[in-house]
Amino acid sequence: GNSVTQMEGPVTLSEEAFLTINCTYTATGYPSLFWYVQYPGEGLQLLLKATKADDKGSNKGFEATYRKETTSFHLEKGSVQVSDSAVYFCALLSGGSYIPTFGRGTSLIVHP
Amino acid sequence: NAGVTQTPKFQVLKTGQSMTLQCAQDMNHNSMYWYRQDPGMGLRLIYYSASEGTTDKGEVPNGYNVSRLNKREFSLRLESAAPSQTSVYFCASSEKGLRVNTIYFGEGSWLTVV
Protein backbone atom coordinates (compact mmCIF):
# COMPACT_ATOMS: atom_id res chain seq x y z
CA GLY A 1 0.00 0.00 0.00
CA ASN A 2 0.89 3.66 -0.10
CA SER A 3 2.89 5.25 2.70
CA VAL A 4 4.57 8.53 3.57
CA THR A 5 7.46 8.87 5.99
CA GLN A 6 8.48 12.21 7.44
CA MET A 7 11.32 13.09 9.71
CA GLU A 8 10.28 13.28 13.32
CA GLY A 9 10.22 16.62 15.04
CA PRO A 10 10.27 18.97 16.53
CA VAL A 11 12.71 20.76 14.29
CA THR A 12 14.04 23.79 16.12
CA LEU A 13 15.79 26.55 14.21
CA SER A 14 16.88 30.12 14.65
CA GLU A 15 15.37 32.79 12.46
CA GLU A 16 17.00 33.02 9.00
CA ALA A 17 18.32 29.44 9.17
CA PHE A 18 17.93 27.01 6.28
CA LEU A 19 15.12 24.48 6.59
CA THR A 20 14.86 20.96 5.26
CA ILE A 21 12.07 18.58 6.24
CA ASN A 22 12.52 15.16 4.69
CA CYS A 23 9.68 13.23 3.13
CA THR A 24 9.87 9.90 1.35
CA TYR A 25 7.03 7.86 -0.05
CA THR A 26 6.00 4.52 -1.45
CA ALA A 27 3.14 4.40 -3.90
CA THR A 28 1.81 2.63 -6.92
CA GLY A 29 1.63 4.49 -10.18
CA TYR A 30 2.36 8.20 -10.37
CA PRO A 31 1.04 9.97 -7.30
CA SER A 32 0.55 13.66 -6.78
CA LEU A 33 2.57 14.96 -3.83
CA PHE A 34 1.65 17.68 -1.38
CA TRP A 35 2.92 19.66 1.55
CA TYR A 36 0.36 21.02 3.98
CA VAL A 37 0.94 23.47 6.81
CA GLN A 38 -1.06 23.70 10.01
CA TYR A 39 -0.62 26.78 12.15
CA PRO A 40 -1.53 26.53 15.85
CA GLY A 41 -5.27 26.26 16.34
CA GLU A 42 -6.02 26.18 12.64
CA GLY A 43 -6.80 23.68 9.89
CA LEU A 44 -4.52 22.30 7.22
CA GLN A 45 -3.65 24.61 4.36
CA LEU A 46 -2.17 23.48 1.10
CA LEU A 47 1.37 24.85 0.94
CA LEU A 48 2.54 23.43 -2.37
CA LYS A 49 2.13 20.46 -4.64
CA ALA A 50 3.72 18.62 -7.54
CA THR A 51 1.95 16.30 -9.90
CA LYS A 52 4.73 14.64 -11.90
CA ALA A 53 8.38 13.70 -11.67
CA ASP A 54 10.87 16.59 -11.56
CA ASP A 55 8.12 19.12 -10.92
CA LYS A 56 9.03 21.74 -8.34
CA GLY A 57 6.26 23.10 -6.17
CA SER A 58 6.84 26.46 -4.55
CA ASN A 59 4.97 28.92 -2.38
CA LYS A 60 5.83 31.54 0.27
CA GLY A 61 9.56 30.82 -0.13
CA PHE A 62 9.11 27.07 0.38
CA GLU A 63 10.09 24.61 -2.33
CA ALA A 64 9.91 20.88 -2.88
CA THR A 65 10.94 18.82 -5.90
CA TYR A 66 9.24 15.57 -6.90
CA ARG A 67 12.10 13.07 -7.15
CA LYS A 68 10.83 9.81 -8.54
CA GLU A 69 14.26 8.15 -8.55
CA THR A 70 14.61 8.63 -4.80
CA THR A 71 10.84 8.66 -4.07
CA SER A 72 11.28 11.88 -2.13
CA PHE A 73 9.61 15.26 -1.81
CA HIS A 74 11.73 17.18 0.69
CA LEU A 75 10.53 20.59 1.83
CA GLU A 76 13.10 23.42 1.87
CA LYS A 77 13.22 27.09 2.70
CA GLY A 78 16.30 29.26 2.51
CA SER A 79 15.56 31.55 5.45
CA VAL A 80 12.86 30.69 7.98
CA GLN A 81 10.91 33.21 10.00
CA VAL A 82 9.25 32.96 13.40
CA SER A 83 5.92 33.02 11.57
CA ASP A 84 6.82 29.73 9.85
CA SER A 85 6.43 27.91 13.16
CA ALA A 86 3.79 25.28 12.44
CA VAL A 87 3.26 21.59 11.77
CA TYR A 88 4.06 20.44 8.25
CA PHE A 89 2.46 17.39 6.66
CA CYS A 90 3.66 15.56 3.58
CA ALA A 91 0.95 13.72 1.65
CA LEU A 92 0.28 11.85 -1.54
CA LEU A 93 -2.72 10.96 -3.61
CA SER A 94 -2.22 8.15 -6.03
CA GLY A 95 -4.05 8.21 -9.31
CA GLY A 96 -5.26 4.71 -8.54
CA SER A 97 -6.69 5.50 -5.11
CA TYR A 98 -9.36 7.73 -3.62
CA ILE A 99 -7.63 7.86 -0.26
CA PRO A 100 -4.90 10.43 0.46
CA THR A 101 -1.98 9.18 2.50
CA PHE A 102 -0.42 11.52 5.05
CA GLY A 103 2.79 11.54 6.98
CA ARG A 104 2.56 12.01 10.74
CA GLY A 105 3.58 15.65 10.56
CA THR A 106 6.74 17.50 11.56
CA SER A 107 6.60 20.34 14.04
CA LEU A 108 8.80 23.33 13.22
CA ILE A 109 9.74 25.83 15.92
CA VAL A 110 11.59 28.96 14.87
CA HIS A 111 13.20 31.12 17.55
CA PRO A 112 13.97 34.83 17.10
CA ASN B 1 -14.08 31.04 -2.62
CA ALA B 2 -15.65 29.04 0.22
CA GLY B 3 -13.94 25.72 -0.57
CA VAL B 4 -14.71 23.23 2.20
CA THR B 5 -16.95 24.49 4.98
CA GLN B 6 -17.56 22.55 8.17
CA THR B 7 -19.71 23.32 11.18
CA PRO B 8 -19.68 23.71 14.08
CA LYS B 9 -16.18 24.96 14.80
CA PHE B 10 -16.37 24.22 18.51
CA GLN B 11 -18.65 21.88 20.44
CA VAL B 12 -18.78 20.46 23.95
CA LEU B 13 -20.83 17.31 24.46
CA LYS B 14 -21.70 15.21 27.44
CA THR B 15 -20.95 11.50 27.32
CA GLY B 16 -23.80 9.71 25.57
CA GLN B 17 -25.07 12.70 23.65
CA SER B 18 -25.30 12.64 19.88
CA MET B 19 -24.33 15.23 17.34
CA THR B 20 -23.66 15.68 13.66
CA LEU B 21 -20.75 17.50 12.08
CA GLN B 22 -21.70 19.07 8.79
CA CYS B 23 -19.44 19.49 5.78
CA ALA B 24 -20.05 21.02 2.39
CA GLN B 25 -17.78 21.72 -0.57
CA ASP B 26 -18.44 23.97 -3.52
CA MET B 27 -15.72 22.68 -5.85
CA ASN B 28 -17.81 19.94 -7.47
CA HIS B 29 -15.47 17.28 -6.09
CA ASN B 30 -16.48 13.65 -6.20
CA SER B 31 -14.51 12.45 -3.17
CA MET B 32 -14.95 13.58 0.43
CA TYR B 33 -13.34 12.52 3.70
CA TRP B 34 -13.55 12.82 7.45
CA TYR B 35 -10.36 12.75 9.51
CA ARG B 36 -9.60 13.10 13.17
CA GLN B 37 -6.42 14.58 14.52
CA ASP B 38 -5.04 13.73 17.94
CA PRO B 39 -1.73 14.74 19.51
CA GLY B 40 1.07 12.50 18.35
CA MET B 41 -1.24 10.51 16.06
CA GLY B 42 -1.25 12.61 12.94
CA LEU B 43 -4.37 12.44 10.76
CA ARG B 44 -6.50 9.31 10.88
CA LEU B 45 -9.18 8.61 8.33
CA ILE B 46 -12.60 7.89 9.81
CA TYR B 47 -14.77 7.50 6.69
CA TYR B 48 -14.61 8.51 3.10
CA SER B 49 -16.92 8.79 0.16
CA ALA B 50 -15.38 8.15 -3.22
CA SER B 51 -18.42 9.50 -5.02
CA GLU B 52 -22.02 10.49 -4.38
CA GLY B 53 -23.98 7.53 -3.07
CA THR B 54 -21.00 5.60 -1.71
CA THR B 55 -19.30 5.57 1.68
CA ASP B 56 -16.53 3.40 3.08
CA LYS B 57 -14.81 2.88 6.38
CA GLY B 58 -11.39 4.28 6.99
CA GLU B 59 -8.88 3.51 9.68
CA VAL B 60 -10.97 4.42 12.76
CA PRO B 61 -14.71 4.16 11.95
CA ASN B 62 -15.99 2.76 15.25
CA GLY B 63 -18.46 5.06 16.99
CA TYR B 64 -19.19 7.10 13.87
CA ASN B 65 -21.62 7.10 11.00
CA VAL B 66 -21.63 9.17 7.83
CA SER B 67 -24.07 10.31 5.20
CA ARG B 68 -23.25 11.54 1.74
CA LEU B 69 -26.36 13.62 1.35
CA ASN B 70 -25.54 14.78 -2.16
CA LYS B 71 -22.44 15.62 -4.12
CA ARG B 72 -21.76 18.71 -1.99
CA GLU B 73 -22.43 17.46 1.52
CA PHE B 74 -20.88 14.79 3.73
CA SER B 75 -21.89 14.64 7.38
CA LEU B 76 -20.34 12.79 10.31
CA ARG B 77 -22.52 11.60 13.17
CA LEU B 78 -21.59 10.57 16.67
CA GLU B 79 -24.53 8.53 17.96
CA SER B 80 -23.35 8.24 21.57
CA ALA B 81 -20.34 10.40 22.26
CA ALA B 82 -17.49 9.07 24.37
CA PRO B 83 -14.53 10.94 25.91
CA SER B 84 -12.25 9.04 23.51
CA GLN B 85 -13.89 10.97 20.70
CA THR B 86 -12.53 14.25 22.00
CA SER B 87 -10.52 15.38 19.02
CA VAL B 88 -10.22 17.82 16.17
CA TYR B 89 -12.19 16.72 13.12
CA PHE B 90 -11.39 17.71 9.58
CA CYS B 91 -13.47 17.33 6.48
CA ALA B 92 -11.69 17.24 3.12
CA SER B 93 -12.48 16.82 -0.54
CA SER B 94 -10.61 15.95 -3.69
CA GLU B 95 -11.11 15.25 -7.34
CA LYS B 96 -9.66 12.02 -8.65
CA GLY B 97 -8.14 12.53 -12.01
CA LEU B 98 -4.99 12.07 -13.95
CA ARG B 99 -2.38 14.45 -12.52
CA VAL B 100 -4.94 16.94 -11.23
CA ASN B 101 -5.50 15.52 -7.77
CA THR B 102 -5.63 18.08 -5.00
CA ILE B 103 -6.94 17.70 -1.46
CA TYR B 104 -8.71 20.60 0.22
CA PHE B 105 -9.47 20.78 3.92
CA GLY B 106 -12.03 22.51 6.03
CA GLU B 107 -10.94 24.61 8.98
CA GLY B 108 -11.62 21.93 11.55
CA SER B 109 -14.13 21.22 14.30
CA TRP B 110 -12.88 21.09 17.88
CA LEU B 111 -14.99 18.57 19.80
CA THR B 112 -14.76 17.94 23.54
CA VAL B 113 -16.69 15.13 25.19
CA VAL B 114 -16.96 15.40 28.96
mmCIF file of N, CA, C and O in Angstrom, chain A residues 65-98:
data_model
loop_
_atom_site.group_PDB
_atom_site.id
_atom_site.type_symbol
_atom_site.label_atom_id
_atom_site.label_comp_id
_atom_site.label_asym_id
_atom_site.label_seq_id
_atom_site.Cartn_x
_atom_site.Cartn_y
_atom_site.Cartn_z
ATOM 1 N N THR A 65 10.820 19.399 -4.563
ATOM 2 C CA THR A 65 10.943 18.818 -5.895
ATOM 3 C C THR A 65 10.567 17.353 -5.861
ATOM 4 O O THR A 65 11.027 16.600 -4.999
ATOM 5 N N TYR A 66 9.728 16.948 -6.766
ATOM 6 C CA TYR A 66 9.239 15.573 -6.904
ATOM 7 C C TYR A 66 10.370 14.748 -7.512
ATOM 8 O O TYR A 66 10.660 14.864 -8.706
ATOM 9 N N ARG A 67 10.999 13.909 -6.694
ATOM 10 C CA ARG A 67 12.104 13.071 -7.153
ATOM 11 C C ARG A 67 11.648 11.624 -7.216
ATOM 12 O O ARG A 67 11.571 10.944 -6.201
ATOM 13 N N LYS A 68 11.339 11.178 -8.410
ATOM 14 C CA LYS A 68 10.834 9.812 -8.540
ATOM 15 C C LYS A 68 11.945 8.787 -8.299
ATOM 16 O O LYS A 68 11.714 7.719 -7.747
ATOM 17 N N GLU A 69 13.175 9.126 -8.682
ATOM 18 C CA GLU A 69 14.259 8.153 -8.551
ATOM 19 C C GLU A 69 14.588 7.858 -7.097
ATOM 20 O O GLU A 69 15.020 6.758 -6.757
ATOM 21 N N THR A 70 14.367 8.838 -6.222
ATOM 22 C CA THR A 70 14.613 8.627 -4.796
ATOM 23 C C THR A 70 13.311 8.596 -3.997
ATOM 24 O O THR A 70 13.345 8.523 -2.769
ATOM 25 N N THR A 71 12.189 8.615 -4.684
ATOM 26 C CA THR A 71 10.841 8.658 -4.067
ATOM 27 C C THR A 71 10.817 9.636 -2.905
ATOM 28 O O THR A 71 10.445 9.296 -1.768
ATOM 29 N N SER A 72 11.206 10.873 -3.187
ATOM 30 C CA SER A 72 11.279 11.876 -2.132
ATOM 31 C C SER A 72 10.613 13.170 -2.557
ATOM 32 O O SER A 72 10.435 13.443 -3.757
ATOM 33 N N PHE A 73 10.246 13.958 -1.561
ATOM 34 C CA PHE A 73 9.607 15.258 -1.808
ATOM 35 C C PHE A 73 9.964 16.144 -0.605
ATOM 36 O O PHE A 73 9.127 16.552 0.174
ATOM 37 N N HIS A 74 11.236 16.451 -0.472
ATOM 38 C CA HIS A 74 11.727 17.182 0.692
ATOM 39 C C HIS A 74 11.340 18.653 0.625
ATOM 40 O O HIS A 74 11.488 19.299 -0.419
ATOM 41 N N LEU A 75 10.926 19.189 1.753
ATOM 42 C CA LEU A 75 10.533 20.591 1.834
ATOM 43 C C LEU A 75 11.736 21.430 2.259
ATOM 44 O O LEU A 75 12.430 21.077 3.218
ATOM 45 N N GLU A 76 11.959 22.549 1.570
ATOM 46 C CA GLU A 76 13.101 23.419 1.870
ATOM 47 C C GLU A 76 12.674 24.882 1.884
ATOM 48 O O GLU A 76 11.747 25.268 1.171
ATOM 49 N N LYS A 77 13.380 25.645 2.723
ATOM 50 C CA LYS A 77 13.223 27.091 2.701
ATOM 51 C C LYS A 77 14.567 27.693 3.075
ATOM 52 O O LYS A 77 15.200 27.255 4.023
ATOM 53 N N GLY A 78 14.955 28.704 2.340
ATOM 54 C CA GLY A 78 16.297 29.258 2.512
ATOM 55 C C GLY A 78 16.481 30.044 3.796
ATOM 56 O O GLY A 78 17.576 30.056 4.365
ATOM 57 N N SER A 79 15.432 30.685 4.282
ATOM 58 C CA SER A 79 15.556 31.550 5.452
ATOM 59 C C SER A 79 14.215 31.559 6.180
ATOM 60 O O SER A 79 13.269 32.220 5.740
ATOM 61 N N VAL A 80 14.147 30.817 7.281
ATOM 62 C CA VAL A 80 12.863 30.692 7.977
ATOM 63 C C VAL A 80 12.610 31.908 8.871
ATOM 64 O O VAL A 80 13.536 32.585 9.328
ATOM 65 N N GLN A 81 11.346 32.138 9.123
ATOM 66 C CA GLN A 81 10.914 33.213 10.004
ATOM 67 C C GLN A 81 10.135 32.618 11.181
ATOM 68 O O GLN A 81 9.644 31.481 11.103
ATOM 69 N N VAL A 82 10.009 33.420 12.233
ATOM 70 C CA VAL A 82 9.253 32.959 13.397
ATOM 71 C C VAL A 82 7.835 32.569 12.988
ATOM 72 O O VAL A 82 7.260 31.597 13.498
ATOM 73 N N SER A 83 7.287 33.285 12.033
ATOM 74 C CA SER A 83 5.921 33.024 11.573
ATOM 75 C C SER A 83 5.775 31.701 10.824
ATOM 76 O O SER A 83 4.645 31.266 10.552
ATOM 77 N N ASP A 84 6.870 31.054 10.502
ATOM 78 C CA ASP A 84 6.816 29.729 9.851
ATOM 79 C C ASP A 84 6.621 28.603 10.861
ATOM 80 O O ASP A 84 6.466 27.435 10.470
ATOM 81 N N SER A 85 6.651 28.921 12.125
ATOM 82 C CA SER A 85 6.429 27.909 13.159
ATOM 83 C C SER A 85 5.053 27.285 12.981
ATOM 84 O O SER A 85 4.037 27.981 13.016
ATOM 85 N N ALA A 86 5.029 25.977 12.784
ATOM 86 C CA ALA A 86 3.786 25.277 12.443
ATOM 87 C C ALA A 86 4.100 23.786 12.367
ATOM 88 O O ALA A 86 5.240 23.365 12.562
ATOM 89 N N VAL A 87 3.071 23.009 12.054
ATOM 90 C CA VAL A 87 3.260 21.593 11.767
ATOM 91 C C VAL A 87 3.106 21.392 10.260
ATOM 92 O O VAL A 87 2.148 21.892 9.665
ATOM 93 N N TYR A 88 4.039 20.653 9.683
ATOM 94 C CA TYR A 88 4.063 20.438 8.245
ATOM 95 C C TYR A 88 3.792 18.965 7.941
ATOM 96 O O TYR A 88 4.421 18.081 8.525
ATOM 97 N N PHE A 89 2.856 18.744 7.033
ATOM 98 C CA PHE A 89 2.456 17.393 6.655
ATOM 99 C C PHE A 89 2.782 17.145 5.188
ATOM 100 O O PHE A 89 2.414 17.935 4.317
ATOM 101 N N CYS A 90 3.444 16.039 4.940
ATOM 102 C CA CYS A 90 3.657 15.565 3.578
ATOM 103 C C CYS A 90 2.536 14.581 3.243
ATOM 104 O O CYS A 90 2.109 13.814 4.129
ATOM 105 N N ALA A 91 2.071 14.595 2.011
ATOM 106 C CA ALA A 91 0.954 13.718 1.652
ATOM 107 C C ALA A 91 1.046 13.324 0.184
ATOM 108 O O ALA A 91 1.719 13.988 -0.614
ATOM 109 N N LEU A 92 0.371 12.249 -0.145
ATOM 110 C CA LEU A 92 0.280 11.849 -1.541
ATOM 111 C C LEU A 92 -1.120 11.379 -1.855
ATOM 112 O O LEU A 92 -1.865 10.952 -0.976
ATOM 113 N N LEU A 93 -1.456 11.499 -3.119
ATOM 114 C CA LEU A 93 -2.719 10.965 -3.612
ATOM 115 C C LEU A 93 -2.415 10.272 -4.921
ATOM 116 O O LEU A 93 -2.062 10.902 -5.908
ATOM 117 N N SER A 94 -2.535 8.955 -4.867
ATOM 118 C CA SER A 94 -2.224 8.154 -6.029
ATOM 119 C C SER A 94 -3.367 8.211 -7.028
ATOM 120 O O SER A 94 -4.536 8.234 -6.637
ATOM 121 N N GLY A 95 -3.027 8.205 -8.283
ATOM 122 C CA GLY A 95 -4.054 8.209 -9.309
ATOM 123 C C GLY A 95 -4.955 6.993 -9.247
ATOM 124 O O GLY A 95 -6.066 7.022 -9.730
ATOM 125 N N GLY A 96 -4.468 5.923 -8.628
ATOM 126 C CA GLY A 96 -5.262 4.713 -8.540
ATOM 127 C C GLY A 96 -6.051 4.582 -7.255
ATOM 128 O O GLY A 96 -6.709 3.573 -7.031
ATOM 129 N N SER A 97 -6.026 5.599 -6.406
ATOM 130 C CA SER A 97 -6.687 5.504 -5.110
ATOM 131 C C SER A 97 -7.494 6.762 -4.827
ATOM 132 O O SER A 97 -7.147 7.849 -5.269
ATOM 133 N N TYR A 98 -8.574 6.590 -4.073
ATOM 134 C CA TYR A 98 -9.355 7.735 -3.615
ATOM 135 C C TYR A 98 -8.871 8.262 -2.279
ATOM 136 O O TYR A 98 -9.329 9.291 -1.818
#
